[in-house]
Every structure is written in C-alpha cells, then in structure tokens.
Amino acid sequence: MKYKKFGLTGLQVSNISLGTMTFGAEANKQESIEMFNLAKDFGINIFDCANKYANGESEKILGECIKNCRDEVIVSTKGASSIGTDINSKGLSRKHLMCELEKSLKRLNTDYIDIYFLHYFDPYTSIEDTMRFLDDAVKQGKILYTGLSNWSAWQIMKSIHISKSNLLKSIDCIQPMYSLVKRQVETEILPLAEDQNLAVISYSPVGSGLLTGKYETIDTTANARLNEKKYYNQRYNHKIYHETVKKFCEYANKNGYEPASLAISWVLSHDTITSSIIGARNKEQLKSNLKCLEIEMSDTLRDEISNLSFTPFPANDRFEEIVDSSNRLRD
Ligand SMILES: NC(=O)c1ccc[n+]([C@@H]2O[C@H](COP(=O)([O-])OP(=O)(O)OC[C@H]3O[C@@H](n4cnc5c(N)ncnc54)[C@H](OP(=O)(O)O)[C@@H]3O)[C@@H](O)[C@H]2O)c1
C-alpha cells in the first residue's frame, strides 16, 4: 500500500480508502465487518462514511469495526443530508449540523471524528455561519479535520477566503467524484486542490459499477446499483459514458486487466489524488478490486486509458497558447 500526505496536516493516509456506504445496506453486518478487516489487512487506514448511509446503520457498524483500533484509523463522516422529516433537518445550518454531528459521534461510538465533510453545498445558508460551526466543533475536539464534498471550485475558494479572513479553521481536504467517465474535476477542482495544498479523497472510481462493464451483459433485474437506485442510474445515463465503458472494457480485456481494478488504478495514478474511496457490496468484489495494487500504471498506460474517454475542456476558452493539455503554463 502506498501512503500519501494528507494536505498539510502531517497525517499519512493510504492511497486507497474504504467506503462504507454499503455497510448495513447491500452488505449485512457480518459481511461489512469482514470487508473492514480485509481492507485493514491490506494497509487501508482511512474509512469513509456519512450520517445518511443506511439511515445511520453504516456509522453504527463502522463504530463496531473501529472499537479496538481507534487510534490507527482515520474515520471520515459527513453531515448535511436529512435523515429525519423535520423541516430543519437538512442543509448546512448550525442547528442541523450540530444535531447530526452529535448523532454521528454516538453511532460511531467515538469521542472525535477525524475528518468531517459537508456533504453538499447549501445555497440557503451563509458560508460564514457554517465555517463557524466547523471551527467551534474543532475547538471542542469533536472534529480534527474538515472537508467539503461535491462543492464547485468557486464555492470551495469562497469558503477558504471566508475562513481565512475571519481567522476560522479552513478546510483540509475535498471529496469530489472522479473516474474515467466523470472527469470534470480535472478542469478546476484538482488544480485548485494542488494550489491550496488540499488533500483530495475522491469517490466512485468504478463509476458506481459502470466501469466493470457488467451492465453490457446483466439484465435490469440483477442486483446491482444502477438497476436498484434510480438517481444513480440517472447519474450515468448518458450515451458518452456507455461508449467510454465499451472502449475501456475492450482495452482492459485485450491487455489482460480486470476493468474494475484498472479503473481504480487509473484514478490513483493522478498526482493530485491523495486517496480514492473504493466501494463494494461484498468481500469478493473488494478482493478483486484490491488487485489494482498490483498494476504498474506507467505514463503510457495512463495516457492510453485517458484517451478512451472524453477529456473535459479547459476552464478558459482562450488556452491554446497559454496552457498545455495538463492545464499548466507553457514555457
Ligand atoms: N461524497 C459523496 O457524495 C459520495 C457519493 C458516493 C460515494 N461516496 C463514498 O465513496 C465510496 C465509494 O463509492 P462507490 O461505491 O460509488 O464506488 P465505486 O467503486 O465506483 O462503486 C462501487 C460499486 O460498484 C459495484 N462494483 C464495484 N466493484 C465491482 C466488481 N468487481 N464487480 C462487480 N461490481 C462491482 C458494486 O455495486 P453493485 O454490486 O451494486 O453493482 C459496488 O458497491 C462510498 O462507499 C462512499 O463512502 C461518497
């Protein structure tokens, strides 16, 4: 396992994180505990969760997994999402976040959360109010590090500006989506992270299962996320993604790779990615995907794979003579 610096915090995190979204959902408690142990045996030291996963059940199971190894693991969870019906039980208000943080601490059965992510941007709450909540929670010792998930580049930069100008704790990391079929972050978010020394803990490296290629063969009744969850199906329901998957799987099979582990290895090979959060519904999927650790991702291999998908346009329409294809200034 490779370990990378977690921003400027002094922590080292495994290049692969284990996502626990399936704990207590697709995977029952026993299967989840076994996946946790397997990941830990492989050297994974960072585990991602959220208040809303399996309505809090994922946090409870993760809490059991970490009880004898709390100091050795880095646990992240998230707030913002609603898991209640009250009109105020959503978003990034101080009240909602405080209630959710307390519940997460209880479910995880821990005194502190290593990384607390705001799960999405909330246009109805002042960023300053939210950043003050994070700052307070850090001062109270309930959270060590903070991060933003699914925020756009301008929103992230605005939060950094507001935190710094008010002497509040500024974020340490971000959690965006990143895979061969979802490369939007390459345009603004990854260069921003590099510039601001933010750790990047990206998610969905296998495109939530799409990049296994299995949707080309299984029918719509099979147990698989894009069949079972409408909003996931919508997220990947574009001709261009399916064309990429077809080309990618042909390439992987021709060159003797399993598509899922090759897709993860491609994500890990981006310099700015600190850790990619992988997910699995059972040990078999997890074991198979951990084979990504055996892949030597040379620059040529990375380029050949990148060329199978659509490279997002640069953020600026005037770029040819200013920056190269990696968005770096030309000499
Ligand atoms: N911040 C956010 O908004 C956000 C959003 C999503 C996820 N996350 C985090 O990131 C983690 C990983 O995300 P993800 O689950 O979307 O990652 P992913 O690795 O892209 O997808 C994992 C899913 O793909 C399918 N799959 C993976 N490997 C397979 C294999 N070898 N063979 C067949 N199917 C396979 C499985 O689903 P099926 O068996 O159901 O097909 C598995 O649960 C989550 O657990 C969570 O912690 C965060």
Coordinates of C-alpha atoms and ligand atoms in Angstrom, one line a residue:
M1 CA 0.0 0.0 0.0
K2 CA 1.2 3.5 -0.8
Y3 CA 0.7 6.3 1.7
K4 CA 0.4 10.0 0.8
K5 CA 0.5 13.2 2.7
F6 CA -3.0 14.4 3.8
G7 CA -2.6 18.0 2.8
L8 CA -0.6 19.9 5.3
T9 CA -1.9 18.1 8.4
G10 CA 1.1 15.9 8.9
L11 CA -1.0 12.8 8.5
Q12 CA -0.3 10.0 6.1
V13 CA -3.2 8.2 4.5
S14 CA -3.4 5.1 2.4
N15 CA -3.8 5.8 -1.3
I16 CA -7.0 3.7 -1.2
S17 CA -9.8 4.4 1.3
L18 CA -12.7 2.1 2.0
G19 CA -16.2 3.5 1.6
T20 CA -18.8 2.1 3.9
M21 CA -21.9 3.2 2.1
T22 CA -22.9 -0.4 1.5
F23 CA -22.4 -1.3 5.3
G24 CA -25.8 -2.2 6.7
A25 CA -27.3 -1.8 3.2
E26 CA -26.2 -4.2 0.4
A27 CA -23.8 -5.8 2.9
N28 CA -25.1 -7.1 6.2
K29 CA -23.2 -6.5 9.5
Q30 CA -21.0 -9.7 9.3
E31 CA -20.1 -9.1 5.7
S32 CA -19.3 -5.4 6.5
I33 CA -17.0 -6.3 9.4
E34 CA -15.2 -8.8 7.2
M35 CA -14.7 -6.2 4.5
F36 CA -13.4 -3.7 7.0
N37 CA -10.9 -6.3 8.4
L38 CA -9.8 -7.3 4.8
A39 CA -9.2 -3.6 3.9
K40 CA -7.2 -3.0 7.1
D41 CA -5.1 -6.1 6.5
F42 CA -4.2 -4.6 3.1
G43 CA -3.0 -1.5 4.8
I44 CA -6.0 0.8 4.3
N45 CA -6.1 3.3 7.1
I46 CA -8.9 5.6 6.1
F47 CA -12.6 4.7 6.2
D48 CA -15.4 6.9 4.8
C49 CA -18.9 7.1 6.0
A50 CA -21.9 9.6 6.2
N51 CA -24.8 10.2 8.5
K52 CA -27.3 9.2 5.9
Y53 CA -25.7 5.9 4.7
A54 CA -28.3 3.1 5.5
N55 CA -30.0 5.7 7.7
G56 CA -27.2 5.7 10.2
E57 CA -26.7 1.9 10.2
S58 CA -23.3 2.3 8.3
E59 CA -21.9 4.5 11.1
K60 CA -23.1 2.1 13.8
I61 CA -21.3 -0.9 12.0
L62 CA -18.2 1.2 11.4
G63 CA -18.3 2.2 15.1
E64 CA -18.1 -1.5 16.0
C65 CA -15.3 -2.2 13.5
I66 CA -13.0 0.6 14.9
K67 CA -13.6 0.0 18.6
N68 CA -10.3 -2.0 19.1
C69 CA -8.2 0.1 16.7
R70 CA -9.5 3.7 17.1
D71 CA -6.0 5.3 17.2
E72 CA -4.8 3.5 14.0
V73 CA -7.7 4.5 11.7
I74 CA -8.8 7.7 10.1
V75 CA -12.6 8.0 10.1
S76 CA -14.5 10.4 8.0
T77 CA -18.2 11.0 8.0
K78 CA -20.5 13.7 6.6
G79 CA -23.3 15.9 7.5
A80 CA -25.9 18.0 5.5
S81 CA -28.2 15.2 4.4
S82 CA -31.6 14.8 6.0
I83 CA -32.4 11.6 7.8
G84 CA -35.4 13.0 9.5
T85 CA -38.7 14.6 8.4
D86 CA -38.4 17.8 10.4
I87 CA -38.4 20.9 8.2
N88 CA -35.0 22.0 9.5
S89 CA -33.3 18.6 9.4
K90 CA -31.3 19.3 6.2
G91 CA -28.6 21.5 4.9
L92 CA -25.7 23.3 6.5
S93 CA -27.3 25.3 9.2
R94 CA -25.5 25.3 12.6
K95 CA -28.5 23.7 14.2
H96 CA -28.8 20.8 11.8
L97 CA -25.1 20.2 11.6
M98 CA -24.7 20.3 15.4
C99 CA -27.5 17.7 15.9
E100 CA -26.1 15.5 13.2
L101 CA -22.6 15.7 14.4
E102 CA -23.7 14.6 17.9
K103 CA -25.7 11.7 16.4
S104 CA -22.7 10.6 14.3
L105 CA -20.4 10.6 17.3
K106 CA -22.8 8.4 19.2
R107 CA -23.4 6.0 16.3
L108 CA -19.6 5.7 15.7
N109 CA -19.2 5.3 19.4
T110 CA -16.2 7.7 19.4
D111 CA -15.2 10.9 21.1
Y112 CA -13.9 12.5 17.8
I113 CA -14.3 12.3 14.1
D114 CA -11.0 12.6 12.1
I115 CA -12.5 14.2 9.0
Y116 CA -15.9 15.9 8.9
F117 CA -17.2 16.6 5.4
L118 CA -20.0 18.9 4.5
H119 CA -21.8 16.5 2.1
Y120 CA -23.0 19.2 -0.4
F121 CA -23.2 22.9 -0.8
D122 CA -26.2 24.7 0.7
P123 CA -27.1 27.9 -1.2
Y124 CA -29.6 28.9 1.6
T125 CA -27.0 29.1 4.5
S126 CA -24.3 31.6 4.9
I127 CA -20.9 30.0 4.4
E128 CA -19.5 32.0 7.3
D129 CA -22.1 30.5 9.6
T130 CA -21.2 27.0 8.5
M131 CA -17.5 27.6 8.8
R132 CA -18.0 29.0 12.3
F133 CA -19.8 25.8 13.2
L134 CA -16.8 23.7 11.9
D135 CA -14.4 26.0 13.7
D136 CA -16.3 25.5 17.0
A137 CA -16.5 21.8 16.6
V138 CA -12.8 21.6 16.0
K139 CA -12.1 23.8 19.1
Q140 CA -14.4 21.4 21.1
G141 CA -12.3 18.5 20.0
K142 CA -15.2 16.8 18.2
I143 CA -13.6 17.1 14.8
L144 CA -9.9 17.1 13.9
Y145 CA -10.0 18.0 10.2
T146 CA -12.6 19.4 7.9
G147 CA -13.6 19.0 4.2
L148 CA -16.1 19.8 1.5
S149 CA -17.8 17.2 -0.7
N150 CA -19.5 18.0 -4.0
W151 CA -18.7 21.7 -3.9
S152 CA -17.8 23.5 -7.1
A153 CA -14.4 25.3 -7.4
W154 CA -15.8 28.8 -6.7
Q155 CA -17.7 27.6 -3.7
I156 CA -14.6 25.9 -2.2
M157 CA -12.5 29.0 -2.8
K158 CA -15.2 31.2 -1.2
S159 CA -15.1 29.0 1.9
I160 CA -11.4 29.3 2.1
H161 CA -11.5 33.0 1.7
I162 CA -14.2 33.4 4.4
S163 CA -12.4 31.1 6.9
K164 CA -9.0 32.8 6.4
S165 CA -10.3 36.3 6.6
N166 CA -12.3 35.5 9.8
L167 CA -9.4 33.5 11.4
L168 CA -11.5 30.4 11.3
K169 CA -10.4 26.8 10.7
S170 CA -10.0 26.4 6.9
I171 CA -10.7 23.1 5.2
D172 CA -8.0 20.5 4.9
C173 CA -9.5 18.4 2.1
I174 CA -12.2 17.9 -0.5
Q175 CA -14.2 14.8 -1.6
P176 CA -15.2 15.1 -5.3
M177 CA -16.3 12.3 -7.7
Y178 CA -13.6 11.1 -10.0
S179 CA -13.5 8.2 -12.5
L180 CA -12.7 7.6 -16.2
V181 CA -16.3 8.5 -17.0
K182 CA -16.6 11.5 -14.6
R183 CA -13.6 13.8 -15.2
Q184 CA -15.0 17.2 -14.7
V185 CA -12.7 17.8 -11.6
E186 CA -9.7 17.9 -13.9
T187 CA -10.7 21.3 -15.1
E188 CA -10.9 23.4 -12.0
I189 CA -11.1 21.4 -8.8
L190 CA -7.9 19.3 -9.0
P191 CA -5.7 22.4 -9.9
L192 CA -7.4 24.3 -7.1
A193 CA -6.6 21.5 -4.6
E194 CA -3.0 21.4 -5.7
D195 CA -2.7 25.2 -5.4
Q196 CA -4.3 25.3 -2.0
N197 CA -2.5 22.2 -0.6
L198 CA -5.8 20.4 -0.1
A199 CA -5.9 16.6 0.2
V200 CA -8.2 15.0 -2.4
I201 CA -10.2 12.0 -1.2
S202 CA -12.1 11.2 -4.4
Y203 CA -15.1 8.8 -4.7
S204 CA -16.7 6.4 -7.2
P205 CA -13.6 5.2 -9.1
V206 CA -15.5 2.4 -10.8
G207 CA -18.3 4.8 -11.7
S208 CA -20.6 3.1 -9.2
G209 CA -20.1 -0.2 -11.0
L210 CA -20.5 1.1 -14.6
L211 CA -16.7 0.6 -15.4
T212 CA -16.8 -3.1 -14.6
G213 CA -18.7 -3.4 -17.9
K214 CA -21.3 -5.6 -16.3
Y215 CA -24.2 -3.5 -17.4
E216 CA -23.5 -4.7 -21.0
T217 CA -24.4 -8.2 -20.1
I218 CA -26.6 -8.3 -16.9
D219 CA -30.4 -7.7 -17.2
T220 CA -32.3 -4.9 -15.4
T221 CA -33.5 -7.3 -12.7
A222 CA -30.0 -8.2 -11.4
N223 CA -28.9 -6.9 -8.0
A224 CA -26.7 -4.0 -9.0
R225 CA -26.7 -0.3 -8.0
L226 CA -27.6 1.2 -11.3
N227 CA -30.6 -1.2 -11.5
E228 CA -31.6 -0.7 -7.9
K229 CA -31.2 3.1 -7.5
K230 CA -32.9 5.5 -9.9
Y231 CA -30.8 8.5 -9.1
Y232 CA -27.6 6.5 -9.7
N233 CA -28.9 5.3 -13.0
Q234 CA -29.7 8.9 -14.0
R235 CA -26.1 10.0 -13.0
Y236 CA -24.6 7.6 -15.5
N237 CA -27.3 7.5 -18.1
H238 CA -25.5 9.2 -21.0
K239 CA -24.5 7.7 -24.3
I240 CA -21.0 9.1 -23.9
Y241 CA -20.4 7.2 -20.7
H242 CA -21.5 3.9 -22.1
E243 CA -19.4 4.4 -25.2
T244 CA -16.4 5.0 -23.0
V245 CA -17.1 1.9 -20.9
K246 CA -17.3 -0.2 -24.0
K247 CA -13.9 1.0 -25.3
F248 CA -12.4 0.8 -21.9
C249 CA -13.5 -2.8 -21.2
E250 CA -12.3 -3.9 -24.7
Y251 CA -8.9 -2.3 -23.9
A252 CA -8.7 -3.9 -20.4
N253 CA -9.6 -7.4 -21.7
K254 CA -7.2 -7.2 -24.6
N255 CA -4.4 -6.2 -22.3
G256 CA -5.2 -8.8 -19.6
Y257 CA -6.6 -6.4 -16.9
E258 CA -9.8 -6.7 -14.9
P259 CA -11.7 -3.5 -15.8
A260 CA -12.7 -2.5 -12.2
S261 CA -9.2 -2.7 -10.8
L262 CA -7.7 -1.0 -13.9
A263 CA -10.3 1.8 -13.5
I264 CA -9.2 2.3 -9.8
S265 CA -5.5 2.2 -10.7
W266 CA -6.1 4.9 -13.3
V267 CA -7.7 7.2 -10.7
L268 CA -4.8 6.6 -8.2
S269 CA -2.3 7.5 -10.8
H270 CA -3.4 11.1 -10.9
D271 CA -0.8 13.0 -8.8
T272 CA -3.3 15.2 -7.1
I273 CA -5.5 12.3 -5.9
T274 CA -4.5 11.6 -2.3
S275 CA -6.8 8.6 -1.8
S276 CA -9.6 7.1 -3.9
I277 CA -12.5 5.7 -1.9
I278 CA -13.5 2.3 -3.3
G279 CA -16.8 0.6 -2.6
A280 CA -18.0 -3.0 -2.6
R281 CA -21.2 -4.9 -1.8
N282 CA -19.2 -8.0 -0.7
K283 CA -15.7 -9.4 0.0
E284 CA -15.4 -10.9 -3.5
Q285 CA -15.8 -7.5 -5.1
L286 CA -13.4 -5.9 -2.7
K287 CA -10.7 -8.6 -3.1
S288 CA -11.0 -8.4 -6.8
N289 CA -10.7 -4.6 -6.8
L290 CA -7.7 -4.5 -4.5
K291 CA -5.8 -6.2 -7.3
C292 CA -5.4 -2.6 -8.5
L293 CA -2.4 -2.5 -6.1
E294 CA -0.6 -4.9 -8.5
I295 CA -1.0 -2.7 -11.6
E296 CA 2.0 -0.7 -12.7
M297 CA 0.4 2.4 -14.2
S298 CA 3.0 3.8 -16.5
D299 CA 2.5 7.2 -18.1
T300 CA 1.9 5.5 -21.4
L301 CA -0.8 3.2 -19.9
R302 CA -2.4 6.2 -18.2
D303 CA -2.4 8.2 -21.4
E304 CA -3.8 5.3 -23.5
I305 CA -6.7 4.9 -21.0
S306 CA -7.3 8.6 -20.7
N307 CA -7.6 8.7 -24.5
L308 CA -10.5 6.3 -24.3
S309 CA -12.7 8.9 -22.6
F310 CA -13.7 12.5 -23.2
T311 CA -11.1 15.0 -21.8
P312 CA -13.0 17.9 -20.3
F313 CA -12.5 21.3 -21.9
P314 CA -10.2 23.7 -20.1
A315 CA -12.0 26.2 -17.8
N316 CA -10.9 29.1 -20.1
D317 CA -11.8 29.3 -23.8
R318 CA -8.6 31.1 -24.6
F319 CA -6.0 28.4 -23.8
E320 CA -4.1 27.1 -26.7
E321 CA -1.0 29.3 -26.5
I322 CA -1.2 29.8 -22.7
V323 CA -1.5 26.3 -21.1
D324 CA -0.7 22.8 -22.2
S325 CA -3.2 19.9 -22.1
S326 CA -2.5 19.4 -18.4
N327 CA -3.6 23.0 -17.7
R328 CA 0.0 24.1 -16.9
L329 CA 1.5 27.3 -18.2
R330 CA 3.5 26.7 -21.4
D331 CA 7.2 27.7 -21.2
Ligands
LIG1 N1 -19.4 12.3 -1.1 C1 -20.3 11.7 -1.8 O1 -21.3 12.3 -2.2 C2 -20.2 10.2 -2.1 C3 -21.0 9.7 -3.1 C4 -20.9 8.3 -3.4 C5 -19.9 7.6 -2.7 N2 -19.2 8.1 -1.7 C6 -18.2 7.4 -0.9 O2 -17.3 6.6 -1.8 C7 -17.4 5.2 -1.6 C8 -17.3 4.5 -2.9 O3 -18.2 5.0 -3.8 P1 -18.9 4.0 -4.8 O4 -19.5 2.8 -4.1 O5 -19.7 4.7 -5.7 O6 -17.5 3.4 -5.6 P2 -17.3 2.6 -6.9 O7 -16.1 1.8 -6.6 O8 -17.3 3.4 -8.1 O9 -18.6 1.6 -7.0 C9 -18.7 0.5 -6.1 C10 -19.9 -0.3 -6.5 O10 -19.7 -0.8 -7.9 C11 -20.0 -2.2 -8.0 N3 -18.7 -2.9 -8.1 C12 -17.5 -2.5 -7.7 N4 -16.6 -3.4 -8.0 C13 -17.2 -4.4 -8.6 C14 -16.8 -5.7 -9.2 N5 -15.5 -6.0 -9.1 N6 -17.7 -6.4 -9.8 C15 -19.0 -6.1 -9.8 N7 -19.5 -4.9 -9.3 C16 -18.6 -4.1 -8.7 C17 -20.7 -2.5 -6.6 O11 -22.1 -2.2 -6.7 P3 -23.2 -3.2 -7.2 O12 -22.8 -4.6 -6.8 O13 -24.4 -2.7 -6.5 O14 -23.2 -3.1 -8.7 C18 -20.0 -1.6 -5.7 O15 -20.8 -1.3 -4.5 C19 -18.8 5.1 -0.9 O16 -18.8 3.9 -0.1 C20 -18.8 6.3 0.0 O17 -18.0 6.2 1.1 C21 -19.3 9.5 -1.4

